[in-house]
């Protein structure tokens, strides 16, 4: 089922290709135990995307929490990912709410990390979460062909910015490093890591990450709606030891947020 302008429609009459033409601003919300988690962060980011795109819609007027809860009830969802899309082709946008496939990391991946690779590519206007079908198609193909979990984007100056659907952090000692906000999509999980580090008095340094100096770091991890916080055991030919006590403590504290 898909909600189109808050009206239920059958899935067989809907294709995501409909929202690939024109401008589509979206959010992916994770459902945990029948409720959307960290929804306030998603709504704040959606509001920021609308403002950055010069669209005069107040996010409060959309009634997103109520519509999402209606969808969850209709679908009898307990866990999974929901995509919320505002599709602009005329004066009034169309609104879509539907489930999307999810692949949450396994216990082994959380313990031992996942492989990644880099791609010379950038998203235009990275602070806006909009559908970029060409980039998504390219990265999905690389993920399948090279058997990696994620593709990390490298800008024209050779700096790693973010993942195709995640943010990325690097660890040296007990200090975190990540690309400055103006170069990345402000992920909700990224925001939670910053808040957690503030609460635990862990230093986070925002700096541009040189893709030619990745061996200077002890390990990396990605954050996102599906992985939450997931160790990276390799980037291209660089290998990291996922048995990093500091990172596993950070993960434990992060997962405790879900329980709360």
Short mmCIF file of C-alpha atoms in Angstrom, two decimals:
data_model
loop_
_atom_site.label_atom_id
_atom_site.label_comp_id
_atom_site.label_asym_id
_atom_site.label_seq_id
_atom_site.Cartn_x
_atom_site.Cartn_y
_atom_site.Cartn_z
CA UNK A 1 0.00 0.00 0.00
CA UNK A 2 1.03 3.59 -0.61
CA UNK A 3 -0.51 6.78 0.75
CA UNK A 4 -0.84 9.36 -2.03
CA UNK A 5 -1.94 12.71 -0.67
CA UNK A 6 -3.07 10.78 2.42
CA UNK A 7 -5.30 8.45 0.39
CA UNK A 8 -4.53 4.69 0.39
CA UNK A 9 -3.70 3.20 -3.01
CA UNK A 10 -2.64 -0.28 -4.03
CA UNK A 11 1.11 -0.78 -4.59
CA UNK A 12 0.64 -2.33 -8.03
CA UNK A 13 -0.57 1.04 -9.33
CA UNK A 14 2.55 2.88 -8.08
CA UNK A 15 6.14 3.06 -9.28
CA UNK A 16 8.99 5.06 -7.73
CA UNK A 17 9.89 6.21 -11.24
CA UNK A 18 6.96 8.61 -10.93
CA UNK A 19 8.90 10.66 -8.39
CA UNK A 20 12.20 10.63 -10.29
CA UNK A 21 11.06 13.40 -12.66
CA UNK A 22 11.07 16.93 -11.33
CA UNK A 23 12.15 17.75 -7.77
CA UNK A 24 11.47 15.23 -5.03
CA UNK A 25 12.46 16.04 -1.46
CA UNK A 26 12.26 13.08 0.88
CA UNK A 27 13.03 11.48 4.22
CA UNK A 28 13.52 7.84 5.20
CA UNK A 29 12.11 7.07 8.64
CA UNK A 30 12.91 3.92 10.56
CA UNK A 31 10.14 2.13 12.44
CA UNK A 32 11.11 0.33 15.64
CA UNK A 33 8.58 -1.57 17.73
CA UNK A 34 5.72 0.03 15.80
CA UNK A 35 6.86 3.63 16.16
CA UNK A 36 9.01 5.99 14.06
CA UNK A 37 12.28 6.68 15.86
CA UNK A 38 14.10 10.03 15.92
CA UNK A 39 11.19 11.50 13.89
CA UNK A 40 11.77 15.03 15.17
CA UNK A 41 15.22 14.98 13.56
CA UNK A 42 13.72 13.89 10.23
CA UNK A 43 11.15 16.69 10.36
CA UNK A 44 13.80 19.30 11.17
CA UNK A 45 15.89 18.12 8.21
CA UNK A 46 12.87 18.10 5.89
CA UNK A 47 12.12 21.67 6.95
CA UNK A 48 15.74 22.63 6.21
CA UNK A 49 15.51 20.99 2.75
CA UNK A 50 12.38 23.01 1.96
CA UNK A 51 14.00 26.25 3.10
CA UNK A 52 17.24 25.58 1.18
CA UNK A 53 15.17 24.83 -1.93
CA UNK A 54 13.25 28.13 -1.59
CA UNK A 55 9.95 26.29 -1.16
CA UNK A 56 7.46 28.19 0.95
CA UNK A 57 5.90 25.26 2.78
CA UNK A 58 5.91 25.13 6.57
CA UNK A 59 6.67 21.56 7.58
CA UNK A 60 4.32 21.88 10.58
CA UNK A 61 1.38 22.29 8.17
CA UNK A 62 1.96 18.84 6.66
CA UNK A 63 0.86 16.78 9.67
CA UNK A 64 3.61 14.24 9.07
CA UNK A 65 3.55 12.42 12.45
CA UNK A 66 -0.18 11.67 12.17
CA UNK A 67 0.10 10.50 8.55
CA UNK A 68 3.05 8.24 9.34
CA UNK A 69 1.25 6.70 12.31
CA UNK A 70 -1.81 6.13 10.12
CA UNK A 71 0.35 4.35 7.55
CA UNK A 72 2.05 2.23 10.24
CA UNK A 73 -1.36 1.21 11.58
CA UNK A 74 -2.77 0.40 8.13
CA UNK A 75 0.31 -1.68 7.29
CA UNK A 76 0.51 -3.22 10.77
CA UNK A 77 4.23 -2.40 10.78
CA UNK A 78 6.48 -3.26 13.69
CA UNK A 79 9.86 -2.72 12.02
CA UNK A 80 11.12 -1.39 8.70
CA UNK A 81 11.77 1.79 6.71
CA UNK A 82 9.21 4.27 5.41
CA UNK A 83 9.88 6.79 2.65
CA UNK A 84 8.13 10.16 2.83
CA UNK A 85 8.29 12.16 -0.44
CA UNK A 86 7.13 15.59 -1.55
CA UNK A 87 7.10 15.53 -5.36
CA UNK A 88 7.04 18.90 -7.13
CA UNK A 89 5.81 19.07 -10.72
CA UNK A 90 3.25 21.86 -10.40
CA UNK A 91 2.23 24.51 -7.89
CA UNK A 92 0.94 22.00 -5.34
CA UNK A 93 3.22 19.05 -4.50
CA UNK A 94 2.06 15.46 -4.33
CA UNK A 95 2.81 13.60 -1.11
CA UNK A 96 3.80 9.92 -1.05
CA UNK A 97 4.29 7.58 1.93
CA UNK A 98 5.35 3.98 1.32
CA UNK A 99 7.54 1.18 2.63
CA UNK A 100 10.94 0.59 1.08
CA UNK A 101 13.15 -2.52 1.26
CA UNK A 102 15.61 -2.54 4.13
CA UNK A 103 18.69 -4.58 4.92
CA UNK A 104 19.81 -4.05 8.48
CA UNK A 105 23.35 -5.17 9.35
CA UNK A 106 23.89 -8.61 10.82
CA UNK A 107 25.49 -9.26 14.19
CA UNK A 108 28.63 -10.36 12.34
CA UNK A 109 28.78 -7.08 10.42
CA UNK A 110 28.38 -5.06 13.61
CA UNK A 111 31.17 -7.11 15.18
CA UNK A 112 33.62 -7.36 12.28
CA UNK A 113 32.75 -4.37 10.12
CA UNK A 114 31.90 -4.02 6.43
CA UNK A 115 33.91 -3.28 3.26
CA UNK A 116 33.43 -0.04 1.33
CA UNK A 117 34.85 1.61 -1.77
CA UNK A 118 35.25 5.18 -3.03
CA UNK A 119 33.77 6.96 -6.03
CA UNK A 120 34.68 10.36 -7.48
CA UNK A 121 31.26 11.98 -7.27
CA UNK A 122 29.44 14.74 -5.44
CA UNK A 123 25.83 15.54 -4.72
CA UNK A 124 24.84 19.06 -5.66
CA UNK A 125 23.50 21.08 -2.73
CA UNK A 126 24.38 18.36 -0.19
CA UNK A 127 22.33 19.94 2.60
CA UNK A 128 19.09 19.11 0.73
CA UNK A 129 17.84 15.51 0.78
CA UNK A 130 16.48 15.16 -2.74
CA UNK A 131 16.18 12.18 -5.04
CA UNK A 132 19.20 11.81 -7.35
CA UNK A 133 18.30 8.78 -9.46
CA UNK A 134 21.49 8.79 -11.55
CA UNK A 135 23.85 8.74 -8.58
CA UNK A 136 21.77 6.14 -6.75
CA UNK A 137 21.75 3.87 -9.81
CA UNK A 138 25.54 4.20 -10.19
CA UNK A 139 26.30 3.47 -6.54
CA UNK A 140 23.85 0.55 -6.38
CA UNK A 141 25.60 -1.00 -9.37
CA UNK A 142 29.03 -0.62 -7.73
CA UNK A 143 27.76 -2.14 -4.48
CA UNK A 144 26.51 -5.21 -6.35
CA UNK A 145 29.53 -5.61 -8.63
CA UNK A 146 32.21 -5.11 -5.96
CA UNK A 147 30.35 -6.78 -3.05
CA UNK A 148 30.74 -3.78 -0.75
CA UNK A 149 28.28 -2.42 1.80
CA UNK A 150 28.59 1.26 0.90
CA UNK A 151 30.19 3.66 -1.58
CA UNK A 152 31.98 6.69 -0.13
CA UNK A 153 31.90 9.84 -2.26
CA UNK A 154 35.14 11.71 -3.01
CA UNK A 155 34.95 15.33 -4.20
CA UNK A 156 36.99 16.96 -6.97
CA UNK A 157 39.72 17.90 -4.47
CA UNK A 158 40.19 14.32 -3.29
CA UNK A 159 38.36 14.58 0.04
CA UNK A 160 35.84 12.04 1.30
CA UNK A 161 32.54 13.75 2.02
CA UNK A 162 29.90 11.12 2.84
CA UNK A 163 28.47 7.78 1.80
CA UNK A 164 25.89 7.36 -0.94
CA UNK A 165 23.28 6.83 1.80
CA UNK A 166 25.24 7.44 5.00
CA UNK A 167 27.63 9.72 6.83
CA UNK A 168 31.16 8.56 7.63
CA UNK A 169 33.38 9.11 10.67
CA UNK A 170 37.04 8.27 11.27
CA UNK A 171 38.69 7.46 14.60
CA UNK A 172 42.24 8.15 15.74
CA UNK A 173 42.85 7.24 19.36
CA UNK A 174 39.68 8.42 21.10
CA UNK A 175 38.96 11.37 18.79
CA UNK A 176 36.40 11.36 15.97
CA UNK A 177 36.91 13.08 12.62
CA UNK A 178 34.25 13.77 10.01
CA UNK A 179 33.63 16.07 7.07
CA UNK A 180 32.27 19.56 7.93
CA UNK A 181 28.51 20.00 7.73
CA UNK A 182 28.54 22.18 4.61
CA UNK A 183 29.89 19.25 2.56
CA UNK A 184 27.40 16.59 3.67
CA UNK A 185 23.77 15.79 4.19
CA UNK A 186 23.04 16.39 7.89
CA UNK A 187 22.09 12.83 8.77
CA UNK A 188 19.87 12.19 11.77
CA UNK A 189 22.22 9.42 12.98
CA UNK A 190 25.18 11.79 12.48
CA UNK A 191 23.40 14.29 14.71
CA UNK A 192 22.90 11.62 17.38
CA UNK A 193 26.60 10.73 17.33
CA UNK A 194 27.51 14.39 17.88
CA UNK A 195 25.09 14.65 20.81
CA UNK A 196 26.32 11.38 22.31
CA UNK A 197 29.95 12.53 22.06
CA UNK A 198 29.03 15.83 23.71
CA UNK A 199 27.36 13.97 26.58
CA UNK A 200 30.37 11.62 26.96
CA UNK A 201 32.96 14.41 26.56
CA UNK A 202 34.38 12.80 23.40
CA UNK A 203 36.10 15.16 20.97
CA UNK A 204 34.70 15.40 17.43
CA UNK A 205 36.75 17.35 14.89
CA UNK A 206 35.08 18.45 11.67
CA UNK A 207 37.73 18.50 8.97
CA UNK A 208 38.04 17.49 5.34
CA UNK A 209 39.20 13.88 5.11
CA UNK A 210 41.99 13.35 2.56
CA UNK A 211 41.30 10.12 0.65
CA UNK A 212 45.06 9.62 0.23
CA UNK A 213 45.71 9.58 3.99
CA UNK A 214 43.16 7.05 5.22
CA UNK A 215 45.87 4.81 6.71
CA UNK A 216 46.47 7.48 9.37
CA UNK A 217 43.21 6.51 11.11
CA UNK A 218 42.57 3.52 13.37
CA UNK A 219 39.14 2.72 11.95
CA UNK A 220 36.09 4.26 10.31
CA UNK A 221 32.35 3.83 10.75
CA UNK A 222 29.22 4.88 8.90
CA UNK A 223 25.93 6.13 10.28
CA UNK A 224 22.48 6.05 8.73
CA UNK A 225 18.85 5.06 9.07
CA UNK A 226 19.46 1.35 8.42
CA UNK A 227 23.03 0.79 9.73
CA UNK A 228 22.62 3.19 12.70
CA UNK A 229 26.34 3.04 13.56
CA UNK A 230 28.41 0.39 11.76
CA UNK A 231 32.19 -0.28 11.69
CA UNK A 232 34.04 -0.10 8.36
CA UNK A 233 36.79 -2.70 8.01
CA UNK A 234 38.04 -1.51 4.64
CA UNK A 235 38.01 1.36 2.15
CA UNK A 236 39.32 0.29 -1.26
CA UNK A 237 42.73 -1.26 -0.44
CA UNK A 238 42.95 0.20 3.09
CA UNK A 239 42.13 -2.31 5.85
CA UNK A 240 41.04 -1.55 9.41
CA UNK A 241 40.85 -3.79 12.47
CA UNK A 242 37.20 -3.74 13.54
CA UNK A 243 38.14 -4.97 17.03
CA UNK A 244 38.31 -1.39 18.30
CA UNK A 245 37.29 -1.11 21.95
CA UNK A 246 36.58 2.62 21.79
CA UNK A 247 34.23 2.23 18.80
CA UNK A 248 32.37 -0.68 20.38
CA UNK A 249 31.79 1.39 23.53
CA UNK A 250 30.41 4.18 21.35
CA UNK A 251 28.13 1.72 19.56
CA UNK A 252 26.85 0.33 22.85
CA UNK A 253 25.96 3.84 24.05
CA UNK A 254 24.26 4.64 20.73
CA UNK A 255 22.10 1.51 20.76
CA UNK A 256 21.06 2.35 24.30
CA UNK A 257 19.31 5.42 22.81
CA UNK A 258 16.92 3.09 20.99
CA UNK A 259 15.95 1.36 24.21
CA UNK A 260 15.16 4.74 25.74
#
